[in-house]
Tab-separated table of C-alpha atoms in Angstrom:
chain	number	residue	atom	x	y	z
V	14	MET	CA	34.210	-51.937	36.227
V	15	SER	CA	33.521	-54.957	34.006
V	16	PHE	CA	31.182	-55.534	31.061
V	17	ASP	CA	29.067	-57.722	33.364
V	18	SER	CA	27.915	-54.612	35.238
V	19	LEU	CA	26.629	-52.749	32.170
V	20	GLY	CA	23.353	-54.647	31.719
V	21	LEU	CA	24.300	-56.696	28.657
V	22	SER	CA	22.899	-60.200	28.116
V	23	LYS	CA	24.959	-63.407	28.173
V	24	PRO	CA	25.225	-63.835	24.352
V	25	LEU	CA	26.774	-60.370	24.048
V	26	LEU	CA	29.087	-60.828	27.023
V	27	GLU	CA	30.362	-64.077	25.506
V	28	ALA	CA	31.036	-62.328	22.175
V	29	VAL	CA	32.922	-59.543	23.978
V	30	ALA	CA	34.994	-62.077	25.944
V	31	GLU	CA	35.895	-63.896	22.710
V	32	GLN	CA	37.446	-60.655	21.465
V	33	GLY	CA	39.650	-60.560	24.548
V	34	TYR	CA	37.973	-57.601	26.290
V	35	ASP	CA	37.088	-57.674	29.992
V	36	THR	CA	37.031	-53.983	30.938
V	37	PRO	CA	34.949	-51.392	29.042
V	38	SER	CA	36.577	-48.213	27.763
V	39	ALA	CA	35.472	-44.848	29.155
V	40	ILE	CA	33.017	-44.167	26.327
V	41	GLN	CA	31.561	-47.686	26.618
V	42	ALA	CA	31.119	-47.411	30.387
V	43	LYS	CA	29.291	-44.093	30.034
V	44	ALA	CA	27.276	-44.665	26.857
V	45	ILE	CA	26.031	-48.261	27.147
V	46	PRO	CA	23.823	-47.824	30.283
V	47	VAL	CA	22.321	-44.591	28.915
V	48	ILE	CA	21.485	-46.180	25.557
V	49	LEU	CA	19.941	-49.211	27.266
V	50	GLU	CA	17.646	-46.823	29.146
V	51	GLY	CA	16.271	-45.695	25.785
V	52	LYS	CA	17.622	-42.134	25.968
V	53	ASP	CA	19.022	-40.045	23.120
V	54	ILE	CA	22.708	-39.225	23.421
V	55	MET	CA	25.319	-36.856	22.026
V	56	ALA	CA	28.686	-38.504	22.595
V	57	ALA	CA	32.007	-36.798	21.912
V	58	ALA	CA	34.644	-39.474	21.437
V	59	GLN	CA	37.808	-39.639	19.401
V	60	THR	CA	38.635	-42.457	17.040
V	61	GLY	CA	40.230	-45.341	18.902
V	62	THR	CA	38.283	-44.934	22.138
V	63	GLY	CA	36.007	-47.926	21.503
V	64	LYS	CA	33.005	-45.855	20.434
V	65	THR	CA	31.864	-48.371	17.772
V	66	ALA	CA	31.331	-51.074	20.397
V	67	GLY	CA	29.936	-48.303	22.614
V	68	PHE	CA	26.835	-48.102	20.431
V	69	THR	CA	26.906	-51.534	18.751
V	70	LEU	CA	26.583	-53.549	21.977
V	71	PRO	CA	23.568	-51.696	23.474
V	72	LEU	CA	21.960	-51.479	20.024
V	73	LEU	CA	22.103	-55.267	19.661
V	74	GLU	CA	20.803	-55.697	23.230
V	75	ILE	CA	17.763	-53.509	22.506
V	76	LEU	CA	17.001	-55.222	19.190
V	77	SER	CA	17.311	-58.723	20.702
V	78	LYS	CA	14.259	-58.020	22.885
V	79	GLY	CA	11.889	-56.992	20.081
V	80	PRO	CA	10.240	-58.602	17.042
V	81	LYS	CA	12.515	-59.396	14.110
V	82	ALA	CA	12.537	-57.173	11.034
V	83	ARG	CA	9.805	-57.946	8.543
V	84	ALA	CA	10.435	-58.086	4.803
V	85	ASN	CA	11.625	-54.737	3.401
V	86	GLN	CA	11.851	-53.289	6.912
V	87	VAL	CA	14.772	-51.911	8.933
V	88	ARG	CA	14.813	-51.736	12.751
V	89	ALA	CA	18.061	-49.864	13.320
V	90	LEU	CA	19.988	-47.576	10.955
V	91	VAL	CA	23.647	-46.621	11.357
V	92	LEU	CA	24.760	-43.773	9.085
V	93	THR	CA	28.468	-43.361	8.339
V	94	PRO	CA	30.303	-40.877	6.089
V	95	THR	CA	32.508	-43.351	4.170
V	96	ARG	CA	32.507	-46.844	2.733
V	97	GLU	CA	35.422	-47.944	4.897
V	98	LEU	CA	33.720	-46.861	8.102
V	99	ALA	CA	30.456	-48.535	7.023
V	100	ALA	CA	32.320	-51.797	6.430
V	101	GLN	CA	34.055	-51.494	9.798
V	102	VAL	CA	30.796	-50.885	11.687
V	103	GLY	CA	29.162	-53.768	9.809
V	104	GLU	CA	32.035	-56.005	10.906
V	105	SER	CA	31.521	-54.938	14.520
V	106	VAL	CA	27.789	-55.684	14.345
V	107	ALA	CA	28.475	-59.152	12.928
V	108	THR	CA	31.212	-59.885	15.494
V	109	TYR	CA	29.256	-58.886	18.591
V	110	GLY	CA	25.907	-60.156	17.310
V	111	LYS	CA	27.139	-63.624	16.323
V	112	ASN	CA	25.240	-65.299	19.202
V	113	LEU	CA	21.975	-63.454	18.544
V	114	PRO	CA	19.259	-64.238	15.952
V	115	LEU	CA	19.587	-60.814	14.320
V	116	SER	CA	20.262	-59.896	10.698
V	117	SER	CA	22.464	-57.073	9.450
V	118	THR	CA	23.341	-55.552	6.091
V	119	VAL	CA	25.935	-53.010	4.942
V	120	VAL	CA	25.305	-50.802	1.902
V	121	PHE	CA	27.466	-48.168	0.222
V	122	GLY	CA	28.257	-46.845	-3.244
V	123	GLY	CA	31.008	-47.960	-5.578
V	124	VAL	CA	29.635	-51.494	-5.891
V	125	LYS	CA	26.615	-52.986	-7.684
V	126	ILE	CA	23.298	-52.045	-6.149
V	127	ASN	CA	21.213	-55.122	-7.103
V	128	PRO	CA	22.741	-57.532	-4.526
V	129	GLN	CA	22.109	-54.925	-1.832
V	130	MET	CA	18.489	-54.580	-2.892
V	131	GLN	CA	17.978	-58.342	-2.736
V	132	LYS	CA	19.361	-58.535	0.808
V	133	LEU	CA	17.192	-55.662	2.015
V	134	ARG	CA	14.022	-57.196	0.613
V	135	ARG	CA	14.409	-59.896	3.272
V	136	GLY	CA	14.529	-57.177	5.949
V	137	ALA	CA	17.399	-56.168	8.236
V	138	ASP	CA	17.505	-55.692	11.988
V	139	VAL	CA	20.572	-53.482	11.509
V	140	LEU	CA	21.344	-51.521	8.365
V	141	VAL	CA	24.717	-49.771	8.124
V	142	ALA	CA	24.810	-47.291	5.251
V	143	THR	CA	26.341	-44.242	3.642
V	144	PRO	CA	23.775	-41.476	2.995
V	145	GLY	CA	23.904	-41.450	-0.824
V	146	ARG	CA	23.435	-45.167	-1.376
V	147	LEU	CA	20.760	-45.309	1.331
V	148	LEU	CA	18.627	-42.759	-0.530
V	149	ASP	CA	19.200	-44.563	-3.842
V	150	LEU	CA	17.924	-47.824	-2.342
V	151	TYR	CA	14.970	-46.149	-0.659
V	152	GLN	CA	13.897	-44.536	-3.921
V	153	GLN	CA	13.934	-47.990	-5.528
V	154	ASN	CA	11.602	-49.349	-2.817
V	155	ALA	CA	14.259	-51.721	-1.438
V	156	PHE	CA	13.134	-51.068	2.154
V	157	ARG	CA	10.972	-48.923	4.406
V	158	PHE	CA	11.259	-47.460	7.903
V	159	GLN	CA	7.940	-48.348	9.561
V	160	GLN	CA	9.755	-50.644	12.002
V	161	LEU	CA	12.660	-48.303	12.736
V	162	GLU	CA	13.491	-48.023	16.441
V	163	VAL	CA	17.008	-46.521	16.567
V	164	ILE	CA	19.195	-44.361	14.337
V	165	VAL	CA	22.925	-43.836	14.911
V	166	PHE	CA	24.954	-41.012	13.379
V	167	ASP	CA	28.582	-42.126	13.459
V	168	GLU	CA	31.209	-39.396	12.946
V	169	ALA	CA	28.587	-36.709	12.424
V	170	ASP	CA	31.272	-34.030	12.109
V	171	ARG	CA	32.745	-35.733	9.045
V	172	MET	CA	29.325	-36.084	7.430
V	173	LEU	CA	28.895	-32.315	7.642
V	174	ASP	CA	32.432	-31.708	6.359
V	175	MET	CA	31.696	-33.914	3.356
V	176	GLY	CA	28.547	-31.984	2.442
V	177	PHE	CA	25.951	-34.604	3.414
V	178	ILE	CA	23.660	-32.174	5.226
V	179	HIS	CA	20.914	-32.223	2.550
V	180	ASP	CA	21.018	-36.041	2.347
V	181	ILE	CA	20.730	-36.239	6.137
V	182	ARG	CA	17.683	-33.958	6.126
V	183	LYS	CA	16.038	-36.068	3.425
V	184	ILE	CA	16.652	-39.201	5.464
V	185	LEU	CA	15.275	-37.608	8.638
V	186	ALA	CA	12.050	-36.760	6.811
V	187	LEU	CA	11.558	-40.475	6.092
V	188	LEU	CA	11.983	-41.688	9.667
V	189	PRO	CA	9.246	-42.178	12.278
V	190	LYS	CA	9.202	-39.435	14.897
V	191	GLN	CA	9.148	-41.949	17.725
V	192	ARG	CA	12.710	-43.256	17.695
V	193	GLN	CA	15.911	-43.277	19.727
V	194	THR	CA	18.741	-41.189	18.261
V	195	LEU	CA	22.426	-41.693	19.029
V	196	MET	CA	24.912	-39.113	17.755
V	197	PHE	CA	28.649	-39.741	17.905
V	198	SER	CA	31.199	-37.151	16.843
V	199	ALA	CA	34.892	-36.460	17.468
V	200	THR	CA	33.940	-32.884	18.333
V	201	PHE	CA	30.687	-30.994	18.852
V	202	SER	CA	31.167	-27.746	16.973
V	203	ASN	CA	28.465	-25.094	16.688
V	204	GLU	CA	27.415	-26.613	13.344
V	205	ILE	CA	26.974	-30.047	14.885
V	206	ARG	CA	24.920	-28.628	17.742
V	207	THR	CA	22.684	-26.786	15.282
V	208	LEU	CA	22.107	-30.041	13.410
V	209	ALA	CA	21.490	-31.890	16.675
V	210	LYS	CA	18.483	-29.690	17.458
V	211	SER	CA	16.570	-31.428	14.673
V	212	LEU	CA	17.859	-34.899	15.581
V	213	VAL	CA	17.836	-35.568	19.308
V	214	LYS	CA	15.331	-35.024	22.111
V	215	ASP	CA	16.618	-34.105	25.576
V	216	PRO	CA	19.928	-35.856	24.909
V	217	VAL	CA	22.395	-37.011	27.518
V	218	GLU	CA	25.772	-35.467	26.636
V	219	ILE	CA	28.825	-37.667	27.059
V	220	SER	CA	32.443	-36.638	26.582
V	221	VAL	CA	35.477	-38.749	27.365
V	222	THR	CA	38.316	-36.623	25.986
V	223	PRO	CA	39.064	-32.904	25.871
V	224	ARG	CA	37.783	-31.238	22.742
V	225	ASN	CA	40.208	-31.487	19.813
V	226	ALA	CA	42.879	-33.142	21.941
V	227	ALA	CA	45.054	-36.015	20.806
V	228	ALA	CA	45.397	-39.197	22.825
V	229	LYS	CA	48.068	-38.901	25.499
V	230	THR	CA	49.571	-42.193	24.310
V	231	VAL	CA	50.587	-40.627	20.983
V	232	GLU	CA	54.067	-39.077	20.753
V	233	GLN	CA	53.845	-36.139	18.321
V	234	TRP	CA	56.736	-34.399	16.577
V	235	ILE	CA	57.538	-32.675	13.300
V	236	VAL	CA	60.517	-32.785	10.959
V	237	PRO	CA	61.277	-29.512	9.135
V	238	VAL	CA	62.223	-30.398	5.545
V	239	ASP	CA	62.087	-28.963	2.034
V	240	LYS	CA	59.081	-30.120	0.045
V	241	SER	CA	61.282	-31.693	-2.654
V	242	LYS	CA	63.048	-33.890	-0.076
V	243	LYS	CA	59.994	-35.285	1.722
V	244	SER	CA	59.908	-38.554	-0.235
V	245	GLY	CA	63.575	-39.224	0.443
V	246	LEU	CA	63.169	-38.361	4.129
V	247	LEU	CA	60.191	-40.698	4.533
V	248	THR	CA	62.143	-43.504	2.857
V	249	GLN	CA	65.051	-43.000	5.269
V	250	LEU	CA	62.805	-42.852	8.344
V	251	ILE	CA	61.112	-46.121	7.390
V	252	LYS	CA	64.361	-47.960	6.695
V	253	GLN	CA	66.453	-46.449	9.485
V	254	ASN	CA	63.809	-47.103	12.170
V	255	ASP	CA	62.686	-50.414	10.633
V	256	TRP	CA	59.030	-49.344	10.611
V	257	GLN	CA	56.931	-52.307	9.522
V	258	GLN	CA	53.447	-50.777	9.484
V	259	VAL	CA	53.084	-47.108	8.586
V	260	LEU	CA	49.965	-45.152	7.636
V	261	VAL	CA	50.930	-42.084	5.586
V	262	PHE	CA	48.565	-39.206	4.813
V	263	SER	CA	48.757	-37.364	1.520
V	264	ARG	CA	46.735	-34.252	0.740
V	265	THR	CA	45.946	-35.320	-2.848
V	266	LYS	CA	45.091	-38.491	-4.749
V	267	HIS	CA	47.881	-37.974	-7.283
V	268	GLY	CA	50.340	-37.331	-4.461
V	269	ALA	CA	49.328	-40.614	-2.816
V	270	ASN	CA	49.911	-42.503	-6.061
V	271	ARG	CA	53.315	-40.873	-6.637
V	272	LEU	CA	54.497	-41.565	-3.109
V	273	ALA	CA	53.406	-45.225	-3.181
V	274	LYS	CA	55.264	-45.675	-6.479
V	275	HIS	CA	58.361	-43.944	-5.055
V	276	LEU	CA	58.431	-46.320	-2.058
V	277	GLU	CA	57.868	-49.404	-4.202
V	278	GLN	CA	60.845	-48.435	-6.368
V	279	ARG	CA	62.963	-48.428	-3.197
V	280	ASN	CA	61.879	-51.913	-2.136
V	281	ILE	CA	59.340	-50.738	0.427
V	282	SER	CA	55.987	-52.420	-0.210
V	283	ALA	CA	53.308	-49.736	-0.444
V	284	ALA	CA	49.753	-49.171	-1.646
V	285	ALA	CA	47.582	-46.073	-2.098
V	286	ILE	CA	43.892	-45.709	-1.262
V	287	HIS	CA	41.760	-42.734	-2.286
V	288	GLY	CA	38.449	-41.823	-3.890
V	289	ASN	CA	39.559	-42.701	-7.437
V	290	LYS	CA	40.334	-46.279	-6.467
V	291	SER	CA	37.593	-48.871	-6.883
V	292	GLN	CA	36.058	-50.301	-3.735
V	293	GLY	CA	37.648	-53.664	-4.530
V	294	ALA	CA	41.108	-52.106	-4.815
V	295	ARG	CA	40.674	-50.185	-1.556
V	296	THR	CA	39.479	-53.276	0.310
V	297	LYS	CA	42.395	-55.350	-1.019
V	298	ALA	CA	44.972	-52.664	-0.142
V	299	LEU	CA	43.633	-52.399	3.412
V	300	ALA	CA	43.574	-56.179	3.870
V	301	ASN	CA	47.172	-56.459	2.636
V	302	PHE	CA	48.220	-53.652	4.987
V	303	LYS	CA	46.574	-55.316	7.984
V	304	SER	CA	48.181	-58.672	7.159
V	305	GLY	CA	51.639	-57.139	6.773
V	306	GLU	CA	51.952	-57.900	3.067
V	307	VAL	CA	51.984	-54.137	2.467
V	308	ARG	CA	54.288	-52.155	4.733
V	309	VAL	CA	53.082	-48.612	3.963
V	310	LEU	CA	49.526	-47.488	3.243
V	311	VAL	CA	49.311	-44.030	1.660
V	312	ALA	CA	45.849	-42.526	2.051
V	313	THR	CA	43.865	-39.352	1.600
V	314	ASP	CA	41.701	-38.160	4.500
V	315	ILE	CA	38.359	-39.377	3.156
V	316	ALA	CA	39.644	-42.838	2.223
V	317	ALA	CA	41.267	-43.328	5.627
V	318	ARG	CA	38.190	-42.346	7.629
V	319	GLY	CA	37.051	-45.269	9.750
V	320	LEU	CA	40.147	-47.434	9.300
V	321	ASP	CA	40.412	-49.720	12.310
V	322	ILE	CA	43.897	-51.191	12.588
V	323	ASP	CA	44.955	-52.726	15.882
V	324	GLN	CA	48.235	-51.531	17.380
V	325	LEU	CA	49.156	-49.238	14.482
V	326	PRO	CA	52.533	-47.883	15.641
V	327	GLN	CA	53.229	-45.008	13.215
V	328	VAL	CA	51.218	-42.347	11.416
V	329	VAL	CA	53.038	-39.912	9.134
V	330	ASN	CA	51.622	-36.662	7.801
V	331	PHE	CA	53.441	-36.392	4.478
V	332	ASP	CA	51.386	-33.234	3.908
V	333	LEU	CA	49.724	-31.279	6.697
V	334	PRO	CA	45.932	-31.116	6.302
V	335	ASN	CA	44.252	-27.885	5.226
V	336	VAL	CA	41.656	-28.339	7.968
V	337	SER	CA	43.219	-28.379	11.430
V	338	GLU	CA	40.613	-30.769	12.879
V	339	ASP	CA	41.734	-33.395	10.366
V	340	TYR	CA	45.105	-33.541	12.110
V	341	VAL	CA	43.430	-34.892	15.249
V	342	HIS	CA	41.475	-37.424	13.184
V	343	ARG	CA	44.623	-38.540	11.373
V	344	ILE	CA	46.802	-39.129	14.393
V	345	GLY	CA	43.883	-40.848	16.117
V	346	ARG	CA	44.736	-43.865	13.956
V	347	THR	CA	47.596	-44.666	16.365
V	348	GLY	CA	47.792	-44.819	20.153
V	349	ARG	CA	44.462	-46.622	20.264
V	350	ALA	CA	42.932	-48.515	23.168
V	351	GLY	CA	45.784	-47.536	25.472
V	352	ALA	CA	48.596	-48.567	23.104
V	353	THR	CA	51.448	-46.161	22.376
V	354	GLY	CA	52.158	-44.691	18.966
V	355	GLN	CA	54.031	-42.033	17.039
V	356	ALA	CA	52.647	-39.243	14.868
V	357	ILE	CA	55.317	-37.646	12.686
V	358	SER	CA	54.661	-34.685	10.382
V	359	LEU	CA	57.005	-33.700	7.538
V	360	VAL	CA	56.634	-29.912	7.353
V	361	CYS	CA	58.043	-27.475	4.800
V	362	ALA	CA	58.151	-23.676	5.099
V	363	ASP	CA	55.042	-23.331	2.903
V	364	GLU	CA	52.993	-25.167	5.535
V	365	VAL	CA	53.742	-22.888	8.497
V	366	ALA	CA	50.201	-21.469	8.475
V	367	ASP	CA	48.720	-24.992	8.604
V	368	LEU	CA	51.136	-25.860	11.420
V	369	SER	CA	50.098	-22.782	13.403
V	370	GLY	CA	46.428	-23.692	12.967
V	371	ILE	CA	47.031	-27.218	14.278
V	372	GLU	CA	48.982	-25.966	17.283
V	373	ARG	CA	46.288	-23.410	18.029
V	374	LEU	CA	43.590	-26.073	17.854
V	375	THR	CA	45.418	-28.578	20.057
V	376	GLY	CA	46.781	-25.920	22.409
V	377	ALA	CA	50.379	-27.123	22.239
V	378	LEU	CA	53.523	-26.431	20.215
V	379	LEU	CA	54.814	-29.530	18.419
V	380	GLU	CA	58.390	-30.601	19.091
V	381	ARG	CA	60.764	-30.134	16.125
V	382	LYS	CA	63.453	-32.688	15.227
V	383	GLU	CA	65.715	-32.127	12.224
V	384	VAL	CA	67.135	-35.187	10.479
V	385	ALA	CA	70.780	-35.104	9.392
V	386	GLY	CA	71.101	-34.779	5.634
V	387	PHE	CA	67.592	-33.352	5.290
V	388	GLU	CA	67.994	-29.950	6.929
V	389	PRO	CA	65.725	-27.504	5.069
V	390	SER	CA	67.310	-24.875	2.819
V	391	VAL	CA	64.276	-22.672	3.529
V	392	VAL	CA	63.969	-22.448	7.311
V	393	LEU	CA	60.608	-23.328	8.822
V	394	PRO	CA	59.624	-20.149	10.731
V	395	PRO	CA	59.060	-20.461	14.474
V	396	THR	CA	55.456	-20.590	15.672
V	397	ARG	CA	53.770	-19.464	18.863
V	398	LEU	CA	50.437	-20.336	20.374
V	399	ASP	CA	47.520	-18.115	19.435
V	400	GLY	CA	45.219	-17.881	22.420
V	401	ARG	CA	42.342	-16.180	20.635
V	402	PRO	CA	39.081	-18.175	20.449
V	403	ILE	CA	38.620	-20.109	17.221
V	404	LYS	CA	35.696	-18.922	15.131
V	405	PRO	CA	33.370	-21.713	13.998
V	406	LYS	CA	33.800	-22.531	10.339
V	407	LYS	CA	30.888	-22.396	7.927
V	408	PRO	CA	29.541	-25.811	6.925
V	409	LYS	CA	30.634	-26.952	3.498
V	410	LYS	CA	28.113	-26.477	0.699
V	411	PRO	CA	26.649	-29.782	-0.477
V	412	ARG	CA	27.884	-31.219	-3.727
V	413	ASN	CA	25.837	-31.227	-6.903
V	414	PRO	CA	23.218	-33.985	-7.026
V	415	ARG	CA	24.564	-37.305	-8.231
V	416	VAL	CA	22.669	-40.176	-9.761
V	417	GLU	CA	23.521	-43.717	-8.671
V	418	HIS	CA	23.368	-46.275	-11.476
V	419	GLN	CA	22.931	-50.024	-11.281
V	420	ASP	CA	26.626	-50.665	-11.793
V	421	GLY	CA	27.500	-48.476	-8.830
V	422	GLN	CA	29.068	-45.704	-10.929
V	423	ARG	CA	27.929	-42.150	-10.337
V	424	SER	CA	27.231	-39.565	-13.003
V	425	SER	CA	27.165	-35.891	-12.167
V	426	GLU	CA	24.780	-33.352	-13.566
V	427	ASN	CA	25.305	-29.645	-13.454
V	428	ALA	CA	23.939	-27.458	-10.692
V	429	ARG	CA	20.564	-27.045	-12.402
V	430	GLY	CA	20.146	-30.743	-13.057
V	431	ASN	CA	20.610	-30.338	-16.800
V	432	LYS	CA	22.733	-32.573	-18.987
V	433	PRO	CA	25.929	-30.967	-20.218
V	434	VAL	CA	25.988	-29.895	-23.824
V	435	GLY	CA	28.035	-32.337	-25.895
V	436	LYS	CA	30.114	-31.653	-28.975
V	437	ASN	CA	27.360	-32.786	-31.334
V	438	ARG	CA	24.532	-30.964	-29.571
V	439	ARG	CA	23.455	-27.498	-30.600
V	440	HIS	CA	22.276	-24.721	-28.329
V	441	THR	CA	18.640	-24.237	-29.158
V	442	GLY	CA	18.484	-20.712	-27.832
V	443	GLY	CA	21.918	-19.470	-28.864
V	444	THR	CA	23.833	-16.723	-27.122
V	445	ALA	CA	22.967	-13.065	-26.898
V	446	LYS	CA	25.677	-12.293	-29.435
V	447	SER	CA	24.469	-14.895	-31.934
V	448	LYS	CA	20.915	-13.558	-31.680
V	449	ARG	CA	22.069	-10.006	-32.203
V	450	PHE	CA	23.795	-10.798	-35.482
V	451	ALA	CA	21.377	-13.463	-36.742
V	452	LYS	CA	19.782	-12.892	-40.146
V	453	PRO	CA	16.218	-11.595	-39.913
V	454	ALA	CA	13.568	-14.164	-40.596
V	455	SER	CA	11.788	-13.755	-43.893
V	456	SER	CA	8.314	-12.300	-43.591
V	457	THR	CA	5.801	-14.765	-44.936
V	458	SER	CA	2.768	-13.819	-42.858
V	459	GLY	CA	2.258	-10.411	-44.310
V	460	ASN	CA	2.903	-8.663	-40.957
V	461	LYS	CA	5.019	-5.555	-41.064
């Protein structure tokens, strides 16, 4: 099958050919014709399967046949869970839509909001956005949805994991009922299916990979090691194997910073990206990693979501994730588009429960390879597959409301929406104890 047979117009086919693609991936071959027919879809596709082009190409084809977006109007909305993924989707829209007279805009938090407002006032055929910033802009009358034709939920599972469910419901209430809805997710858990009931109408379900399975092109193995020796082991693996481009996952922001510093001190160029880094710093670190200026990128799960790096050969789990599904997302960074890759996990005895959960989810025991000089003093216990069905997890509670300011910085209020009491502010009501021992007020009214 070729792209020519999918019903795409010449301008799009030329843009695809310029990127060096001649044969659609499985998700593209299945999704593009269905989307062009105007049907809602629920597509299960792992990262690296070409799903972004799977919805970008038919979306652009549909929009090219209708009237352009008027001022303050949006014709197609793509919702993503993170800034990095929003930027990546926006890049895809610009790349494939270069030969079409369509406009697109990308908006997310962490940067100034005024330039985004100015762009939206001119209208956008395609708006790629994170939920929080989208609502901020809507509340400031930057755009409206009267012209909306299509909405895309990209990585819907991650949006639920990150607590965006209330934001998603608010956004849905703003959209016209007559619309086409495209939902893409790595997996379709019970929570996702419950959400889908309020999103899609008679959807066509598409799945191109087994649920929670890793790509067959990824070689997976673990190295048992003491926690205190992980940094030294990673350094040796990089130098001994001459790895030139390595994505490393850390469970915490501070851990990512420490590891990047450790590698730099040993003449291995490294950078860390996580939620505490500014958007500018994250963008620069990613660009340097892609160009080869930085050899190792150390990332937390949220910051790494949506990273699109061609031919990434190695992914290392410095820490195993607490959530088993995140393991599949992590290693999906390598072995993409048919290329081979390695996924190596450094596992200490304390992480045996996380390891068991991952093996249960993926349905396979991971091969163990000890490295000479780094044999663990505390033996990693053996694991065995648990064949019991996995109970669906409860969706994460949404975070406290956050207010987006003009400078892009967020300020949190407490759960009731009240400002926290500062050092120089007094409680007006006092506590029960202070009331109990307060001096009685003098009687000046004559009442007894």
